[in-house]
Structures are given as structure tokens and as C-alpha cells.
Amino acid sequence: MGDTGPTGPVMDRDEVDRALARLGAEHEAVETSLLALQDHAGRRLLEGADLTGVTAVRWAAAEASITLLWAYFDAYSGALRTAREVRSRRRWSSREDLAELTELLRGEAVTVAGSAAATAHAPTLDGGPGRLSERYSLAALVDRMNQLYATSLDMVVAADAVWSALPARIDLLAAELQRTRKLAHSVGVRPGEHPSGDDLERITRSLTRLREQVVSDPLAFWQPAEGSSAPGGGRPDTTVYDREARALEEVRREIDAVLAVRQDAEQRIVRLRDVLSRADRTLAEARTARGEVLAKIAATEVPVVGGPPIVLQEQLAAAAEYRRHAQWHRLSPLLESLEEKAEDELLRARESLTAVTAPLAVRAELRGRLDAYKAKMARLGYAEDPELSEKYERARRMLWSAPCDLRVAEQAVLRYQHAAAELLGSARRVPGQGGPVDRTGPGA
């Protein structure tokens, strides 16, 4: 067993050489990472930005960490340089050299004198308050530098990702917003006069405020990835941007609707006039039919027919006035409302005509049924049957006289049908008597 010291067994020459090689490789890797961090575009932007909010707080800590990182790296470089110098004194290191190298390579032989500003903001290895000097082993110092580098890089990468993603998208959306504002103004969609004009003003203010916040406090718009420990793991939070983009899309659709109204307003107004005119003619027909029904049909309820809707005519006149004065933003919602109401009005008029003429339809159905049964009975040879003829004439007089009592007339038709059915039934029971056998039944 070799000699031992405070740091454990004294290393032999091979162990020293392997440790120096490993520490040299780590030194190069750390230096490369620090230089990359120093040249990172996000770090340069953070240095020159007027930061606020959470970004300002975290950048102050990151700056202190980066300053401390370089202090650690300088101390690490000095300790490694000293160890190399001791190893290079002689080809075969003496026992005293090996003991010294063991202390340098394994012991807490590195003293770091940090500035008060750096240690005030950067956390220490044990999580305690910052100190003006700290002692580390080379391995512990590498771990410490890796920790500080990871937290600093995470902050820099996150800020850079937000700055790379959001401001450019906000600018593109703002340019689209300006084009939409000009188009909206050309069709009369202005703040205070149309809801979409007010929406455009609100979106403009929101985007201006959003861009200012993103530039000054990018980390307020960063969503870290859950469960990820990699520096920069996460994505920019585009919630506000997405909301305003959707709002602008809604406004654009409204503007498109207004433009469509400007293009085909005349045709739509002509169609509206035609629909309302048909509704008026249908109501007039229903009123005429109601008088006819009241004169020809007795003992029945005939619904009252309403007059044409004056309000719709007034709104149609207002629509024509809006078109005449190119008030497209007012015309657009009015036409949409009028088109729906006009179709409803035409449907109401048709339903009114159907309801009014329902008694005439019932009378026509009874007349048709009576004549169909008479034709059938004549075909079967019962046209001259006295009882059947008497029932037919009674039903016919009721149906072809005015006013016609539909309930009484229907009973007369049913009596004729029953008489016909009884006559046919008796003929089946006595073949050859009272007329030919009917094999089709009364409903044939």
C-alpha cells in the first residue's frame, strides 16, 4: 500500500498522467462552452436590452453567474497549469512531487476569490449565501461550473427563443392589421361606428403592448418543458399573440362580408323585394280565399289573415338608402337580417293560405271520394239502385251547395259508402242475384 495523506493514497505517475489528461480535456470542453456562451446572440441581446420583470431579475443572476464562471475557469486553469508544471519538473516524479500532485489534483487546493457583485447573485455550491472566496477540488470545481453554465445557458436560450419567434410574428401580424385597417376604412368600418372598427383599435393597442413586453421581458412569455432538464427546454408562450390573430381573422371575415355586400347589394335588394312581393301576393290570395271559404263553407273556423309586415318594408327602404350612400358596414348586417325575416314571412304567408283553404281542400276530397264510389258502383251495375241513388243525391246536394256544412256532408258521404258496401256484401252472399259478384271489395 502506498503512502497516504489528507486526500487519500498518493497517486502514482500513471494515475497522475491520466488525471492530467482527463482534466485537460475537461478544460478544453469548458473553455469551448464558455466562449460559445460569450458569443451567443441571446447573451449579446440581453446585455444591450432595457429589461424588466422576471427577465431583469434572472439576467442579473445570470450575469453574476457568467462572471463567476470565468473566475472559476481562471482558477481551474491556474491549478491545472501548476499541476502540469510540477509534473514537468522531472521525467520520473519524486515522492514529494507525487504527494504535491495528489493534493493539487484531488484535494481542495483551488481558492476562488469572487467579487462581491458576483457572489451576491450567483448561488454557491452548497446553496448558502455567497462568500468572497471559496475552496474547491478540481472535480468539484468542474461540477460547479457545469451547474452555473447550465442555468445561465437555459436563461439565455429561453430569452433568445422568445425574441427569435414572437417579435417577427407580431410585426407580420401588425402589418396585416394595417392593411385590414385601410380596407376597413374604405368600406366605412371605423371606430365608434362599427364593432369591427373598435376591435381593430383594441387589437392595435394589444399588439403594441405585447411587442413592448416581449422585447423587455421575454421570459414572461416562456413555457418550460415539463420534465426536461436540458437548457432551453420549452417553447415561447404565444397565447396572447394567438388570441389577437384569431380576433383579426374574425374582423377580416367581417370586412369580407361587407365587401361582398358592396359587390352584390343591388341583386340582394332586388331578391328581397321579390320575396316580400310574393309574400304579399300570397297573403292577398289567402284573404280572398278566406272570403270564399266563409261564403261556401258553414260551421267552421277560418283563421284570420294578417296584413303585410310594414316593418320589413321600412327596413328594405332603409337598406336601399344605405346602398345609395355607400354605407356598406350598416347595410351588411341589415341585409342578412332582412333575408332571414323575408323567407320567414313568405313561409308564414304560405302557411296562412294553406290554413285558410283547408276547408275547401276537405270539400274537394269529399267530392272526389263520392264521385269515385259512384263510378265504381255504376261499373258494377248498381247505378239504378234507388236507395243508393237517393243517398248519393243527398250527399251531392250538400257538397255542391253553399254554404256547405262539412261535418254533415262528410256523414252523408259515409252513409253512401256504407250503403254501397252493404249492397256489394249481399251480392257476394247470393251469387247471380241483385247484380254481378264483386270480387274486388268496396275499397278497390
Coordinates of C-alpha atoms in Angstrom, one line a residue:
M1 CA 0.0 0.0 0.0
G2 CA 1.4 3.4 -0.9
D3 CA 1.7 6.4 1.3
T4 CA -1.4 8.2 2.3
G5 CA -2.2 11.8 3.0
P6 CA -5.3 14.0 3.8
T7 CA -6.6 13.3 0.3
G8 CA -6.1 9.5 0.5
P9 CA -3.4 7.3 -1.1
V10 CA -0.7 9.2 -3.0
M11 CA -1.2 8.8 -6.8
D12 CA 1.5 7.1 -8.8
R13 CA 2.9 8.6 -12.0
D14 CA 0.4 6.8 -14.3
E15 CA -2.6 7.9 -12.3
V16 CA -1.2 11.5 -12.3
D17 CA -0.8 11.4 -16.1
R18 CA -4.3 10.0 -16.7
A19 CA -5.8 12.6 -14.3
L20 CA -4.0 15.4 -16.1
A21 CA -5.1 14.2 -19.5
R22 CA -8.8 14.0 -18.3
L23 CA -8.6 17.4 -16.6
G24 CA -7.0 18.9 -19.8
A25 CA -9.9 17.5 -21.9
E26 CA -12.4 18.9 -19.5
H27 CA -10.6 22.3 -19.5
E28 CA -10.9 22.4 -23.3
A29 CA -14.6 21.5 -23.2
V30 CA -15.4 24.1 -20.6
E31 CA -13.4 26.8 -22.4
T32 CA -15.3 26.0 -25.7
S33 CA -18.6 26.2 -23.9
L34 CA -17.8 29.5 -22.2
L35 CA -16.6 31.0 -25.4
A36 CA -19.8 29.8 -27.2
L37 CA -21.9 31.3 -24.3
Q38 CA -19.9 34.6 -24.6
D39 CA -20.7 34.8 -28.3
H40 CA -24.3 33.6 -28.1
A41 CA -26.6 36.1 -29.9
G42 CA -29.1 35.9 -27.0
R43 CA -26.5 36.9 -24.4
R44 CA -25.4 39.9 -26.6
L45 CA -29.1 40.9 -26.9
L46 CA -29.6 40.6 -23.1
E47 CA -26.5 42.7 -22.4
G48 CA -27.9 45.6 -24.6
A49 CA -31.6 45.4 -23.8
D50 CA -33.6 47.5 -21.4
L51 CA -35.0 44.6 -19.4
T52 CA -37.9 44.5 -17.0
G53 CA -39.8 42.0 -14.9
V54 CA -38.7 38.4 -14.4
T55 CA -36.1 38.7 -17.2
A56 CA -34.4 41.6 -15.5
V57 CA -34.2 39.6 -12.3
R58 CA -32.9 36.4 -13.9
W59 CA -30.5 38.2 -16.2
A60 CA -28.9 39.9 -13.1
A61 CA -28.3 36.4 -11.6
A62 CA -27.1 35.0 -14.9
E63 CA -24.6 37.9 -15.4
A64 CA -23.2 37.2 -11.9
S65 CA -23.1 33.5 -12.7
I66 CA -21.2 34.1 -16.0
T67 CA -18.8 36.4 -14.2
L68 CA -18.3 33.8 -11.6
L69 CA -17.9 31.1 -14.3
W70 CA -14.9 32.9 -15.7
A71 CA -13.4 33.4 -12.3
Y72 CA -13.8 29.6 -11.7
F73 CA -12.4 28.9 -15.1
D74 CA -9.4 31.1 -14.4
A75 CA -8.8 29.4 -11.1
Y76 CA -9.2 26.0 -12.7
S77 CA -6.8 26.9 -15.5
G78 CA -4.2 28.2 -12.9
A79 CA -4.5 25.0 -10.8
L80 CA -4.2 22.8 -13.9
R81 CA -1.2 24.8 -15.1
T82 CA 0.5 24.5 -11.7
A83 CA -0.1 20.7 -11.7
R84 CA 1.5 20.4 -15.2
E85 CA 4.5 22.4 -14.1
V86 CA 5.0 20.2 -11.1
R87 CA 4.7 17.1 -13.3
S88 CA 7.2 18.5 -15.8
R89 CA 10.0 19.1 -13.3
R90 CA 11.4 15.7 -14.0
R91 CA 10.6 12.7 -16.1
W92 CA 10.2 10.5 -13.1
S93 CA 8.4 12.4 -10.4
S94 CA 9.7 12.1 -6.9
R95 CA 7.6 11.0 -3.9
E96 CA 7.3 14.6 -2.8
D97 CA 6.2 15.7 -6.3
L98 CA 3.6 12.9 -6.4
A99 CA 2.3 13.9 -3.0
E100 CA 2.0 17.5 -4.1
L101 CA 0.3 16.5 -7.3
T102 CA -2.1 14.3 -5.4
E103 CA -3.0 17.3 -3.3
L104 CA -3.4 19.5 -6.3
L105 CA -5.5 17.0 -8.3
R106 CA -7.6 15.6 -5.6
G107 CA -7.6 18.0 -2.7
E108 CA -9.4 21.3 -2.2
A109 CA -6.4 23.1 -3.4
V110 CA -8.2 25.7 -5.6
T111 CA -9.1 29.0 -4.0
V112 CA -11.6 31.2 -5.9
A113 CA -11.7 34.9 -5.0
G114 CA -15.0 36.1 -6.4
S115 CA -16.2 39.7 -6.5
A116 CA -19.0 40.8 -4.1
A117 CA -21.3 41.5 -7.0
A118 CA -20.8 38.0 -8.5
T119 CA -21.2 36.1 -5.3
A120 CA -24.2 38.2 -4.2
H121 CA -26.3 37.0 -7.1
A122 CA -24.9 33.6 -8.0
P123 CA -25.7 30.6 -5.7
T124 CA -22.8 28.8 -4.1
L125 CA -22.1 25.1 -4.3
D126 CA -23.8 24.3 -1.0
G127 CA -26.7 26.7 -1.6
G128 CA -25.6 29.0 1.2
P129 CA -25.0 32.7 1.0
G130 CA -22.3 34.0 -1.3
R131 CA -18.7 34.3 0.0
L132 CA -15.8 36.4 -1.2
S133 CA -13.6 33.3 -1.6
E134 CA -14.3 29.6 -1.8
R135 CA -12.1 26.4 -1.9
Y136 CA -12.7 23.6 -4.3
S137 CA -11.2 20.4 -5.6
L138 CA -10.7 20.4 -9.4
A139 CA -13.6 17.8 -9.8
A140 CA -15.9 19.9 -7.6
L141 CA -15.0 23.0 -9.5
V142 CA -15.9 21.3 -12.8
D143 CA -19.3 20.3 -11.3
R144 CA -19.8 23.8 -10.1
M145 CA -19.0 25.3 -13.5
N146 CA -21.4 22.8 -15.2
Q147 CA -24.2 23.9 -12.9
L148 CA -23.7 27.6 -13.4
Y149 CA -23.2 27.1 -17.1
A150 CA -26.5 25.1 -17.4
T151 CA -28.6 27.7 -15.6
S152 CA -27.0 30.6 -17.4
L153 CA -27.4 28.9 -20.8
D154 CA -31.0 28.0 -20.0
M155 CA -31.9 31.6 -19.4
V156 CA -30.0 32.9 -22.5
V157 CA -31.5 30.3 -24.8
A158 CA -35.1 30.8 -23.5
A159 CA -34.8 34.6 -24.0
D160 CA -33.3 34.2 -27.4
A161 CA -36.0 31.7 -28.5
V162 CA -38.8 34.1 -27.5
W163 CA -37.0 37.0 -29.2
S164 CA -36.5 34.9 -32.3
A165 CA -40.1 33.8 -32.5
L166 CA -42.5 36.4 -31.2
P167 CA -41.4 39.9 -32.3
A168 CA -41.2 38.9 -36.0
R169 CA -44.6 37.2 -35.9
I170 CA -46.0 40.3 -34.1
D171 CA -44.6 42.5 -36.8
L172 CA -46.1 40.4 -39.5
L173 CA -49.5 40.5 -37.8
A174 CA -49.2 44.2 -37.3
A175 CA -48.5 44.7 -41.0
E176 CA -51.6 42.6 -41.8
L177 CA -53.5 44.7 -39.2
Q178 CA -52.6 47.9 -41.0
R179 CA -53.8 46.5 -44.4
T180 CA -57.0 45.5 -42.8
R181 CA -57.5 48.9 -41.2
K182 CA -57.1 50.6 -44.6
L183 CA -59.5 48.2 -46.2
A184 CA -62.0 48.7 -43.3
H185 CA -61.8 52.4 -43.5
S186 CA -62.6 52.3 -47.3
V187 CA -65.9 50.5 -46.6
G188 CA -66.9 52.6 -43.6
V189 CA -65.8 50.3 -40.8
R190 CA -64.4 52.9 -38.4
P191 CA -64.0 53.0 -34.6
G192 CA -67.2 54.3 -32.9
E193 CA -69.3 53.5 -36.0
H194 CA -68.9 49.7 -36.3
P195 CA -67.9 47.0 -33.8
S196 CA -65.2 45.7 -36.1
G197 CA -63.6 49.2 -36.1
D198 CA -63.5 49.1 -32.3
D199 CA -62.0 45.6 -32.5
L200 CA -59.2 46.9 -34.8
E201 CA -58.3 49.6 -32.4
R202 CA -58.2 47.2 -29.5
I203 CA -56.0 44.7 -31.4
T204 CA -53.7 47.5 -32.4
R205 CA -53.2 48.6 -28.7
S206 CA -52.8 45.0 -27.6
L207 CA -50.1 44.2 -30.2
T208 CA -48.2 47.3 -29.4
R209 CA -48.3 46.5 -25.7
L210 CA -47.4 42.8 -26.4
R211 CA -44.4 43.7 -28.5
E212 CA -43.0 46.1 -25.8
Q213 CA -43.5 43.4 -23.2
V214 CA -41.8 40.7 -25.3
V215 CA -38.8 42.9 -26.0
S216 CA -38.3 44.0 -22.4
D217 CA -39.4 40.8 -20.6
P218 CA -39.1 37.8 -22.9
L219 CA -39.0 35.2 -20.1
A220 CA -42.6 36.3 -19.2
F221 CA -43.5 34.6 -22.5
W222 CA -41.6 31.3 -22.0
Q223 CA -43.1 28.0 -21.1
P224 CA -40.5 25.5 -19.8
A225 CA -41.0 21.9 -20.9
E226 CA -42.3 19.7 -18.1
G227 CA -39.8 17.1 -17.0
S228 CA -37.0 18.4 -19.2
S229 CA -33.6 19.4 -17.6
A230 CA -31.9 20.3 -20.9
P231 CA -31.0 24.0 -21.2
G232 CA -33.6 25.9 -23.2
G233 CA -36.2 23.1 -22.9
G234 CA -39.6 24.6 -23.6
R235 CA -41.3 26.9 -26.1
P236 CA -42.4 30.5 -26.4
D237 CA -45.9 31.2 -25.0
T238 CA -48.0 32.6 -27.9
T239 CA -51.3 32.7 -26.1
V240 CA -51.8 36.4 -26.3
Y241 CA -50.5 36.5 -29.9
D242 CA -52.8 33.6 -31.0
R243 CA -55.8 35.3 -29.4
E244 CA -55.2 38.6 -31.3
A245 CA -54.5 36.7 -34.5
R246 CA -57.9 35.0 -34.2
A247 CA -59.6 38.3 -33.4
L248 CA -58.0 39.9 -36.5
E249 CA -59.2 36.9 -38.6
E250 CA -62.7 37.5 -37.3
V251 CA -62.5 41.1 -38.3
R252 CA -61.2 40.2 -41.7
R253 CA -64.2 37.9 -42.3
E254 CA -66.5 40.7 -41.3
I255 CA -64.7 43.1 -43.7
D256 CA -65.0 40.4 -46.4
A257 CA -68.7 40.2 -45.7
V258 CA -69.0 44.0 -46.1
L259 CA -67.1 43.8 -49.4
A260 CA -69.4 41.1 -50.6
V261 CA -72.3 43.3 -49.7
R262 CA -70.8 46.1 -51.8
Q263 CA -70.4 43.9 -54.8
D264 CA -73.9 42.3 -54.9
A265 CA -76.0 44.6 -52.8
E266 CA -78.3 45.6 -55.7
Q267 CA -79.1 41.9 -56.6
R268 CA -79.8 41.1 -52.9
I269 CA -82.1 44.0 -52.5
V270 CA -83.9 43.0 -55.7
R271 CA -84.3 39.4 -54.4
L272 CA -85.6 40.8 -51.1
R273 CA -88.2 42.9 -52.9
D274 CA -89.3 39.8 -54.9
V275 CA -89.6 37.6 -51.8
L276 CA -91.6 40.2 -49.9
S277 CA -93.7 40.8 -53.0
R278 CA -94.5 37.1 -53.2
A279 CA -95.3 37.0 -49.5
D280 CA -97.7 40.0 -50.1
R281 CA -99.4 38.3 -53.1
T282 CA -99.8 35.0 -51.1
L283 CA -101.4 36.9 -48.2
A284 CA -103.7 38.7 -50.6
E285 CA -104.6 35.3 -52.1
A286 CA -105.2 34.0 -48.6
R287 CA -107.5 36.9 -47.8
T288 CA -109.5 36.3 -51.0
A289 CA -109.7 32.6 -50.2
R290 CA -110.9 33.3 -46.7
G291 CA -113.9 35.3 -48.1
E292 CA -114.6 32.4 -50.5
V293 CA -114.4 29.9 -47.6
L294 CA -116.7 31.9 -45.4
A295 CA -119.2 32.1 -48.2
K296 CA -119.1 28.5 -49.2
I297 CA -118.3 26.6 -46.0
A298 CA -120.6 26.7 -43.0
A299 CA -120.0 25.9 -39.3
T300 CA -116.1 26.0 -39.5
E301 CA -113.4 28.2 -38.0
V302 CA -111.4 30.1 -40.6
P303 CA -108.2 31.7 -39.4
V304 CA -107.8 35.5 -39.8
V305 CA -105.2 36.5 -42.4
G306 CA -102.7 39.2 -41.2
G307 CA -101.6 42.1 -43.3
P308 CA -98.1 42.6 -44.9
P309 CA -95.4 43.5 -42.4
I310 CA -94.8 47.2 -42.5
V311 CA -91.6 47.0 -40.5
L312 CA -89.9 44.8 -43.2
Q313 CA -90.9 47.3 -45.9
E314 CA -89.4 50.1 -43.8
Q315 CA -86.2 48.1 -43.3
L316 CA -86.0 47.4 -47.0
A317 CA -86.3 51.1 -47.7
A318 CA -83.5 51.7 -45.2
A319 CA -81.3 49.1 -46.9
A320 CA -81.8 50.9 -50.3
E321 CA -80.8 54.2 -48.6
Y322 CA -77.7 52.6 -47.1
R323 CA -76.7 51.4 -50.5
R324 CA -77.4 54.8 -52.1
H325 CA -75.0 56.4 -49.6
A326 CA -72.4 53.6 -49.7
Q327 CA -72.9 52.8 -46.0
W328 CA -71.8 49.2 -46.5
H329 CA -71.0 48.5 -42.9
R330 CA -74.6 49.3 -42.0
L331 CA -76.0 47.5 -45.0
S332 CA -74.3 44.2 -44.4
P333 CA -76.0 43.2 -41.1
L334 CA -79.3 44.7 -42.2
L335 CA -79.4 42.6 -45.4
E336 CA -78.5 39.4 -43.5
S337 CA -81.3 40.0 -41.0
L338 CA -83.8 41.0 -43.8
E339 CA -83.1 37.9 -45.9
E340 CA -83.9 35.7 -43.0
K341 CA -87.0 37.6 -42.0
A342 CA -88.3 37.8 -45.6
E343 CA -88.0 34.0 -46.0
D344 CA -89.9 33.6 -42.7
E345 CA -92.5 36.0 -43.9
L346 CA -93.0 34.1 -47.2
L347 CA -93.3 30.8 -45.2
R348 CA -95.9 32.4 -42.9
A349 CA -97.9 33.6 -45.8
R350 CA -97.9 30.2 -47.4
E351 CA -98.9 28.5 -44.2
S352 CA -101.7 31.1 -43.8
L353 CA -103.0 30.3 -47.3
T354 CA -102.9 26.6 -46.6
A355 CA -104.7 27.0 -43.3
V356 CA -107.4 29.2 -44.9
T357 CA -108.1 26.9 -47.8
A358 CA -108.0 23.7 -45.7
P359 CA -111.9 23.5 -45.7
L360 CA -112.0 23.8 -49.5
A361 CA -109.5 21.0 -49.7
V362 CA -111.6 18.9 -47.4
R363 CA -114.7 19.6 -49.5
A364 CA -112.8 18.7 -52.7
E365 CA -111.6 15.4 -51.1
L366 CA -115.2 14.5 -50.2
R367 CA -116.4 15.3 -53.7
G368 CA -113.8 13.2 -55.2
R369 CA -114.5 10.3 -52.9
L370 CA -118.2 10.4 -53.6
D371 CA -117.8 10.5 -57.4
A372 CA -115.2 7.7 -57.2
Y373 CA -117.7 5.4 -55.4
K374 CA -120.5 6.3 -57.8
A375 CA -118.3 5.4 -60.8
K376 CA -117.4 2.1 -59.2
M377 CA -121.0 1.2 -58.4
A378 CA -122.0 2.1 -61.9
R379 CA -119.3 -0.1 -63.3
L380 CA -120.6 -3.0 -61.1
G381 CA -124.2 -2.5 -62.3
Y382 CA -125.7 -0.7 -59.4
A383 CA -126.2 2.7 -60.9
E384 CA -130.0 2.5 -60.9
D385 CA -130.4 1.2 -57.3
P386 CA -133.0 3.6 -55.8
E387 CA -131.7 3.7 -52.2
L388 CA -128.1 4.2 -53.4
S389 CA -129.1 6.9 -55.8
E390 CA -131.1 8.7 -53.1
K391 CA -128.1 8.7 -50.7
Y392 CA -125.8 9.9 -53.5
E393 CA -128.1 12.8 -54.4
R394 CA -128.4 13.8 -50.8
A395 CA -124.6 13.9 -50.3
R396 CA -124.2 15.6 -53.6
R397 CA -126.6 18.4 -52.8
M398 CA -124.7 19.0 -49.5
L399 CA -121.3 19.1 -51.2
W400 CA -122.3 21.3 -54.1
S401 CA -124.5 23.8 -52.2
A402 CA -123.3 26.9 -50.4
P403 CA -122.7 27.3 -47.6
C404 CA -121.6 23.7 -47.2
D405 CA -121.6 22.1 -43.7
L406 CA -118.6 19.8 -44.0
R407 CA -119.4 17.8 -40.9
V408 CA -122.9 17.0 -42.2
A409 CA -121.7 16.4 -45.8
E410 CA -119.0 14.0 -44.6
Q411 CA -121.6 12.0 -42.7
A412 CA -123.7 11.9 -45.9
V413 CA -120.7 10.6 -47.9
L414 CA -120.0 7.9 -45.2
R415 CA -123.7 6.8 -45.4
Y416 CA -123.4 6.4 -49.1
Q417 CA -120.2 4.4 -48.7
H418 CA -121.8 2.1 -46.1
A419 CA -124.8 1.6 -48.3
A420 CA -122.6 0.7 -51.2
A421 CA -120.6 -1.7 -49.1
E422 CA -123.8 -3.4 -47.8
L423 CA -125.1 -3.8 -51.4
L424 CA -121.9 -5.4 -52.5
G425 CA -121.8 -7.7 -49.5
S426 CA -125.3 -9.0 -50.1
A427 CA -124.3 -9.7 -53.8
R428 CA -121.4 -11.8 -52.6
R429 CA -123.7 -13.9 -50.4
V430 CA -126.2 -14.6 -53.2
P431 CA -124.3 -15.1 -56.4
G432 CA -126.4 -14.4 -59.6
Q433 CA -128.9 -12.2 -57.7
G434 CA -129.0 -8.5 -57.3
G435 CA -126.1 -8.0 -59.7
P436 CA -122.8 -9.5 -60.5
V437 CA -120.4 -10.7 -57.9
D438 CA -117.8 -8.1 -56.8
R439 CA -114.5 -9.7 -56.0
T440 CA -112.6 -6.5 -55.5
G441 CA -114.2 -5.2 -52.3
P442 CA -115.5 -1.7 -51.6
G443 CA -112.1 -0.2 -51.5
A444 CA -111.0 -1.5 -54.9

